[in-house]
GROMACS .gro file of C-alpha atoms in nm:
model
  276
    1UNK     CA    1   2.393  -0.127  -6.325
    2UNK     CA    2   2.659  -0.400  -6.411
    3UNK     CA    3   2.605  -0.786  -6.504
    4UNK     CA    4   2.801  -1.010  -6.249
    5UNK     CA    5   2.692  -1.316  -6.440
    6UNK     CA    6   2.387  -1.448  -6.610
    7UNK     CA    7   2.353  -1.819  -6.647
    8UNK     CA    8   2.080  -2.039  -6.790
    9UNK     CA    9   1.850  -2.224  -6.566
   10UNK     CA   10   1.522  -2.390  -6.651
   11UNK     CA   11   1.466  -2.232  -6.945
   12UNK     CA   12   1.520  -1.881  -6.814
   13UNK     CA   13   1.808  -1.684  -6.691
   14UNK     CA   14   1.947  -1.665  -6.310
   15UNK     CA   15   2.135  -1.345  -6.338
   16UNK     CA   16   2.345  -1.124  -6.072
   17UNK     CA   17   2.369  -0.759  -6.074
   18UNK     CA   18   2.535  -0.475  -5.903
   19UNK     CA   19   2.432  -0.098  -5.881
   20UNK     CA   20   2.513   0.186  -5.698
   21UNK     CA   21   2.255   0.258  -5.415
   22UNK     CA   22   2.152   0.595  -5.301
   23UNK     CA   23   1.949   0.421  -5.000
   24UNK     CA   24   2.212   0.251  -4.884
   25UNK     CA   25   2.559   0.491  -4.991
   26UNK     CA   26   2.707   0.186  -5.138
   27UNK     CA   27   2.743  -0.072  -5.426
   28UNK     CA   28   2.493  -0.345  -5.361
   29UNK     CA   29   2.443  -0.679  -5.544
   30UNK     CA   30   2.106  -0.888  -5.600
   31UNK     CA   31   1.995  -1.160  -5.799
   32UNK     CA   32   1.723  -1.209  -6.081
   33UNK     CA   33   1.548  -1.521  -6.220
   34UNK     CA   34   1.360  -1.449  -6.517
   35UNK     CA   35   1.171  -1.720  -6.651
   36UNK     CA   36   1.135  -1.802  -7.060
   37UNK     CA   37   0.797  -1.606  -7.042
   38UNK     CA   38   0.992  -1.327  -6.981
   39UNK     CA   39   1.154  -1.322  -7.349
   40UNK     CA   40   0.809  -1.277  -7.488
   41UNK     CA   41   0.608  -0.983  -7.183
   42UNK     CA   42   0.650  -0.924  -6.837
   43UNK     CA   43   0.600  -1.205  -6.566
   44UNK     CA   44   0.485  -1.145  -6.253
   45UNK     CA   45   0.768  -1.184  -5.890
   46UNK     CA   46   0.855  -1.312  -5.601
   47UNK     CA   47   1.073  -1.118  -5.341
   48UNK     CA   48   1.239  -1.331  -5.138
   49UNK     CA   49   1.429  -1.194  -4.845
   50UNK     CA   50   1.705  -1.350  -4.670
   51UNK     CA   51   1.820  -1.410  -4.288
   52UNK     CA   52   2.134  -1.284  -4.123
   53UNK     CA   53   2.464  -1.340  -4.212
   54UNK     CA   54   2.326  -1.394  -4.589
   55UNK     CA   55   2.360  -1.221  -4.906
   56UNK     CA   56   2.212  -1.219  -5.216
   57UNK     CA   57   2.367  -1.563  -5.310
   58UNK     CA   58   2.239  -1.801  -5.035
   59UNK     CA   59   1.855  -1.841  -5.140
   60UNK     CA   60   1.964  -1.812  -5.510
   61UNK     CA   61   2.184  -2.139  -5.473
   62UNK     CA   62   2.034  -2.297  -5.205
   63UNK     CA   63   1.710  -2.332  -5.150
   64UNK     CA   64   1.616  -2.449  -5.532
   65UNK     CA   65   1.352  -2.192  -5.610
   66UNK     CA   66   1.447  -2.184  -5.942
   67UNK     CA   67   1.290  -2.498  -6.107
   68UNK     CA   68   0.897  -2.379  -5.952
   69UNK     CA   69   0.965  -2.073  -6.044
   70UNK     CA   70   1.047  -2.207  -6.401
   71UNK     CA   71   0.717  -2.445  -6.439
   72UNK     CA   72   0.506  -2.128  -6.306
   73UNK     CA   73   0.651  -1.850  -6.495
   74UNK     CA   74   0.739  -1.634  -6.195
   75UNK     CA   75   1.066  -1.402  -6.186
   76UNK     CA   76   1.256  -1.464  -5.847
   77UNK     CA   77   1.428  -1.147  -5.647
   78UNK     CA   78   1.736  -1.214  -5.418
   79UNK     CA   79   1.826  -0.900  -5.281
   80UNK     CA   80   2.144  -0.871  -5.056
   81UNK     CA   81   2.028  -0.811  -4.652
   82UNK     CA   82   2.266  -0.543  -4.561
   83UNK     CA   83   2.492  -0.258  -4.704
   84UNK     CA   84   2.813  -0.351  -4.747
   85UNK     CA   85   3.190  -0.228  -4.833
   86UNK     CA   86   3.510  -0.146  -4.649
   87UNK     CA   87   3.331   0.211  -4.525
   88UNK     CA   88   2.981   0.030  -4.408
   89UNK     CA   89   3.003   0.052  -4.046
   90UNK     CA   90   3.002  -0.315  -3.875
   91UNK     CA   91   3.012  -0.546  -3.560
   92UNK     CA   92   3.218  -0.828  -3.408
   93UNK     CA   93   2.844  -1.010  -3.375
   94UNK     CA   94   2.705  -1.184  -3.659
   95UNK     CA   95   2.359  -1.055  -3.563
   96UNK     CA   96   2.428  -0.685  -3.625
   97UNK     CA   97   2.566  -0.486  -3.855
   98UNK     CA   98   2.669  -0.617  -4.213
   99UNK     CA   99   2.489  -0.913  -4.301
  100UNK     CA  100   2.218  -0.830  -4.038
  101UNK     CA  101   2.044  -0.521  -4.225
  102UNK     CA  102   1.693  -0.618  -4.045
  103UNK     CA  103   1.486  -0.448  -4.343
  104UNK     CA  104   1.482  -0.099  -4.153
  105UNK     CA  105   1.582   0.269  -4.229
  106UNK     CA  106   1.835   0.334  -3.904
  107UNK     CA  107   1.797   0.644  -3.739
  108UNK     CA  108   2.118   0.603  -3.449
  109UNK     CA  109   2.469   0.653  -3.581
  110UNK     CA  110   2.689   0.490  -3.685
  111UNK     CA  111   2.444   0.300  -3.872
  112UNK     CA  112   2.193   0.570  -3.990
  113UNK     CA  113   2.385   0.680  -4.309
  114UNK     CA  114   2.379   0.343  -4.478
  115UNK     CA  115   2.135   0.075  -4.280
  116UNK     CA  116   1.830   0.207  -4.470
  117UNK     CA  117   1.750  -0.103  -4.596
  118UNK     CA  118   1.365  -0.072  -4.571
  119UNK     CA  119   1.390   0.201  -4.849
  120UNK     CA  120   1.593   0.013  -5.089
  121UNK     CA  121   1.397  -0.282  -5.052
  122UNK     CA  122   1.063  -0.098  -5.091
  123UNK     CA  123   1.166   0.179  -5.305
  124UNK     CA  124   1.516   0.175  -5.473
  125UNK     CA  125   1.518  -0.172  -5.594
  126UNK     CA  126   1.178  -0.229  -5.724
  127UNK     CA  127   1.214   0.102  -5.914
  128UNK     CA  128   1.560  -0.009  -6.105
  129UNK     CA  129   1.424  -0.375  -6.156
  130UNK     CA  130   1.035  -0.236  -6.283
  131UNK     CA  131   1.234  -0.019  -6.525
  132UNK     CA  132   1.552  -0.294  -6.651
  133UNK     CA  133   1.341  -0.555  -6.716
  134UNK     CA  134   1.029  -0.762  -6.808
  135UNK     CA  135   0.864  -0.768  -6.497
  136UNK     CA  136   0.511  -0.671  -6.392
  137UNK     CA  137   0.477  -0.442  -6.132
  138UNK     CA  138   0.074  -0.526  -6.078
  139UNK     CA  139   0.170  -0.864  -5.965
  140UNK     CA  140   0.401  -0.890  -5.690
  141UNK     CA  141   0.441  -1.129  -5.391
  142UNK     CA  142   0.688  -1.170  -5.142
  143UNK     CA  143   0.873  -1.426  -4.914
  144UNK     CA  144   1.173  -1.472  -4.678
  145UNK     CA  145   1.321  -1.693  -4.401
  146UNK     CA  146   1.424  -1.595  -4.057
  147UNK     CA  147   1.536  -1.228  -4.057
  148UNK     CA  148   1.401  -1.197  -4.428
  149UNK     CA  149   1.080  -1.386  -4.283
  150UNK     CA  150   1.036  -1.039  -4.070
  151UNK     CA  151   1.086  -0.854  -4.346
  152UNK     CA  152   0.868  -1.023  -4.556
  153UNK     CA  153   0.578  -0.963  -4.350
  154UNK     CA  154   0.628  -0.620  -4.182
  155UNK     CA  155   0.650  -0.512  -4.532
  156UNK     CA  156   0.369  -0.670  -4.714
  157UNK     CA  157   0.127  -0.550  -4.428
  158UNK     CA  158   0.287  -0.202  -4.456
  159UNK     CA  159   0.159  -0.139  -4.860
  160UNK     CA  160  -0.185  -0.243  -4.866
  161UNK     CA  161  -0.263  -0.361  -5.236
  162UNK     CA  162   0.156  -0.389  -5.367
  163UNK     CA  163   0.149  -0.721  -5.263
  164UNK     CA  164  -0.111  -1.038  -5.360
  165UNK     CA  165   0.051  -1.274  -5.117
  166UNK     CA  166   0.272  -1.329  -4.829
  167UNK     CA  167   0.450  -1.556  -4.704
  168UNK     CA  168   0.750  -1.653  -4.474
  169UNK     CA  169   0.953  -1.962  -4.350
  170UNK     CA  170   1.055  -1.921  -3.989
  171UNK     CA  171   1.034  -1.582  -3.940
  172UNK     CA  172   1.160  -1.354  -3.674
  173UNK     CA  173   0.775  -1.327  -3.572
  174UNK     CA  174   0.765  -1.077  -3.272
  175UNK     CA  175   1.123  -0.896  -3.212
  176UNK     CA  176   0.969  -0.670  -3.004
  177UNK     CA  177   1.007  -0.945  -2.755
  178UNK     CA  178   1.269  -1.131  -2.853
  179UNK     CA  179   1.650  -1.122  -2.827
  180UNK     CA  180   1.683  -1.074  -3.239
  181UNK     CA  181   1.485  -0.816  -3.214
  182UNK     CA  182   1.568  -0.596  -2.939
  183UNK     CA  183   1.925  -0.580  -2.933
  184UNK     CA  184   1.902  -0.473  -3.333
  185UNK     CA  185   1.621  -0.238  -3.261
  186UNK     CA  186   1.792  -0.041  -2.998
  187UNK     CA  187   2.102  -0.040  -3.212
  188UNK     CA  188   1.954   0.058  -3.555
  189UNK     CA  189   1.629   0.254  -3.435
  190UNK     CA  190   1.685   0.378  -3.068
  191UNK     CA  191   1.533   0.284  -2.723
  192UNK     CA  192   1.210   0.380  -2.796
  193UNK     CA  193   0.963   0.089  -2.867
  194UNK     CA  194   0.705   0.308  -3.030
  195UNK     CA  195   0.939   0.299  -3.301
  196UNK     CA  196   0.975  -0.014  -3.343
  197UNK     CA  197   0.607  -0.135  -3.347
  198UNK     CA  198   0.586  -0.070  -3.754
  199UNK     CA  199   0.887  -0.326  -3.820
  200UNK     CA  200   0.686  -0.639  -3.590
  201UNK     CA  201   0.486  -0.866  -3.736
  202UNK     CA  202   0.298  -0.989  -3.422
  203UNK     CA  203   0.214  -0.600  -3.357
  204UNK     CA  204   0.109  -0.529  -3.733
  205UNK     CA  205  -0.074  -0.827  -3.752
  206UNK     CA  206  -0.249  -0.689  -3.427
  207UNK     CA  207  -0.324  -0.378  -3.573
  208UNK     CA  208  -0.420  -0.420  -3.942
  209UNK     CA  209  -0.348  -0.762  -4.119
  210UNK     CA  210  -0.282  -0.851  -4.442
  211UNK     CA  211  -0.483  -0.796  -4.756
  212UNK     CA  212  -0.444  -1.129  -4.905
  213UNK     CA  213  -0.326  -1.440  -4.819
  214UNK     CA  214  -0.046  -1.582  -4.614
  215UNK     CA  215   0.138  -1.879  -4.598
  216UNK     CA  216   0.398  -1.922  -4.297
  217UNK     CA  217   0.585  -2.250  -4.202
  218UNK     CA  218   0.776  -2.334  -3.892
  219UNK     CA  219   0.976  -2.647  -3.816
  220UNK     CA  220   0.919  -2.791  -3.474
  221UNK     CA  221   1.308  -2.916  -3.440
  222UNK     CA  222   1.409  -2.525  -3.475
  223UNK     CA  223   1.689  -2.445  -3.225
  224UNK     CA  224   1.588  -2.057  -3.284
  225UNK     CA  225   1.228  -2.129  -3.175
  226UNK     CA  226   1.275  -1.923  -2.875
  227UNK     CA  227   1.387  -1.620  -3.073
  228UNK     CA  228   1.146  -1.634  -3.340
  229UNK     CA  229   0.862  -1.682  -3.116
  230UNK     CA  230   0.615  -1.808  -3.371
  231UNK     CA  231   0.341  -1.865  -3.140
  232UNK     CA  232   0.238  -1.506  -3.071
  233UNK     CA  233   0.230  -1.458  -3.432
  234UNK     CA  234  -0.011  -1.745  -3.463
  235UNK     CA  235  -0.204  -1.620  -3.175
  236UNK     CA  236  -0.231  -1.237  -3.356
  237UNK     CA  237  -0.312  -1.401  -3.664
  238UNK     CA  238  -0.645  -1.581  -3.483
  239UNK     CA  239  -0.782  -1.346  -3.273
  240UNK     CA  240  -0.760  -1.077  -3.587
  241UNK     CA  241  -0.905  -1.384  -3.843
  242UNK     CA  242  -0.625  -1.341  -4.071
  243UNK     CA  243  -0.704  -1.544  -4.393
  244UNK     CA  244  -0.445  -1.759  -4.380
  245UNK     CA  245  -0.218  -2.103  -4.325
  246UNK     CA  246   0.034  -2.133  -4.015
  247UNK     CA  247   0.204  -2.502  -4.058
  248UNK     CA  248   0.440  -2.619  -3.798
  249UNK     CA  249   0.647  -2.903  -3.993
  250UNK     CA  250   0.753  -3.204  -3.725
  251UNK     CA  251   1.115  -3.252  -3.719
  252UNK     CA  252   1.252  -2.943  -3.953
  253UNK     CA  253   1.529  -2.732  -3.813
  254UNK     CA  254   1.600  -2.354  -3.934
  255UNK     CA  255   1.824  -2.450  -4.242
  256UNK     CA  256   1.803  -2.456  -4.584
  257UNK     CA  257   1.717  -2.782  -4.603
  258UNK     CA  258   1.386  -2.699  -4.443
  259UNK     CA  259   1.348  -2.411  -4.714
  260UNK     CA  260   1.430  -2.669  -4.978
  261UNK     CA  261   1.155  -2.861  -4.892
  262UNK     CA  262   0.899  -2.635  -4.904
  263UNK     CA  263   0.974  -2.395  -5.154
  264UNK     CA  264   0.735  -2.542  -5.366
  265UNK     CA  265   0.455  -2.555  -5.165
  266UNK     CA  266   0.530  -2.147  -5.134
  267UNK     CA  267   0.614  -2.045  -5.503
  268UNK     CA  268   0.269  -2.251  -5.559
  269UNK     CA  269   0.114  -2.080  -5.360
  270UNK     CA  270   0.213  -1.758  -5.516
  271UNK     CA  271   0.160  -1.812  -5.810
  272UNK     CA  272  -0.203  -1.912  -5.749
  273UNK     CA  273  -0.232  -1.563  -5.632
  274UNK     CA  274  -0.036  -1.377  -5.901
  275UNK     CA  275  -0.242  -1.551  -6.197
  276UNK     CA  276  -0.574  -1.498  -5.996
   0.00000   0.00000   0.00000
């Protein structure tokens, strides 16, 4: 593992690092806040998982996560969404390929030998970051927006007990049914839909819930409503009883300024769970 940078931020460290990545057949870059509480014992984290065409530097910078995570002594996790590198296989569309990683392990060439991003995510990652540095494995929680949204929540109802919360901000809610969904789907995993029932939120949440809480938010003024389809994951997450809040904010589109605004509310909301 190699240090990009590390720079000093709230009393803690926002760093950026860069390993080589079995999962994924490439070099792959994510970011770490660690909090002050780190210097003295492990601190619980936070994944948070970004939409397309992101990397690993577009939550760390913009949505301001940083300063909550600072007053609640949380460590934050930017991982990058896709494999990348002159040899990663890629498309002309911005909603496949690099940058558009979807949090699954491809099966379909050309994509199958380094789109495995559901491993590194769950597996690769968490095992180098457990073992490099003061974080607590017992206490994890995760987040996203958009694509990372999806993520987010196909993969905290997928390992009962990892995670103590959930949450998501606009989330690709049911892309079973929806256009950024099935395109990538059929690409990455094949034109079989049984397969693609473990990586949809609205079907998981169907099927077996979360263990914990979960917090999603929505702005109204999205112009991706339509894609993200946030009202069947509302509707799965009444009929199963999910303990949980679904807020759709009046007037918020699907930027980072509507992230910004309510990263507090989710880091809070975290970190009420991670210091239960």
């Amino acid at each position: 593992m190699k240090t990009v940078s590390e720079n000093r931020a709230y009393g803690g460290v926002q760093g950026v690092y860069s390993h080589g990545s079995t999962a994924c057949g490439c070099d792959m870059t994510f970011g770490l806040f660690l909090p002050e509480e780190a210097e003295r014992g492990p601190v619980p984290v936070i994944w948070y998982l970004s939409g397309l065409t992101c990397t690993h530097e577009n939550a760390m910078v913009k949505a301001g996560a940083q300063k909550w995570a600072a007053e609640a002594g949380v460590a934050l996790v930017f991982p990058d969404t896709s494999p990348r590198g002159a040899d990663v296989p890629n498309d002309e569309a911005y909603d496949l390929g690099q940058g558009a990683g979807f949090y699954v392990n491809a099966t379909e060439k050309p994509w199958s030998t380094h789109f495995r991003m559901w491993d590194y995510v769950t597996e690769e990652l968490p095992e180098l970051i457990f073992k490099a540095f003061p974080v607590a494995e017992e206490r994890q929680a995760i987040t996203g927006h958009s694509m990372g949204g999806h993520g987010a929540l196909t993969i905290g109802m997928s390992f009962p007990g990892r995670f103590r919360s959930v949450s998501a901000f606009a989330p690709i809610a049911n892309p079973s049914a929806s256009d950024w969904g099935r395109k990538q789907f059929t690409a990455y995993l094949g034109a079989d839909e049984a397969k693609w029932a473990p990586h949809d939120a609205t079907l998981l949440m169907r099927k077996r819930g979360f263990d914990g809480p979960i917090l999603i938010d929505q702005g109204s003024a999205d112009q991706f409503l339509d894609l993200l389809k946030p009202e069947a994951l509302a509707e799965a997450m009444a009929a199963r009883r999910q303990g949980g809040i679904f807020r759709m904010q009046k007037g918020y589109d699907h930027s980072y300024f509507f992230v910004s605004s309510f990263i507090e509310d989710h880091i809070g909301f975290h970190a009420a769970a991670l210091y239960d």
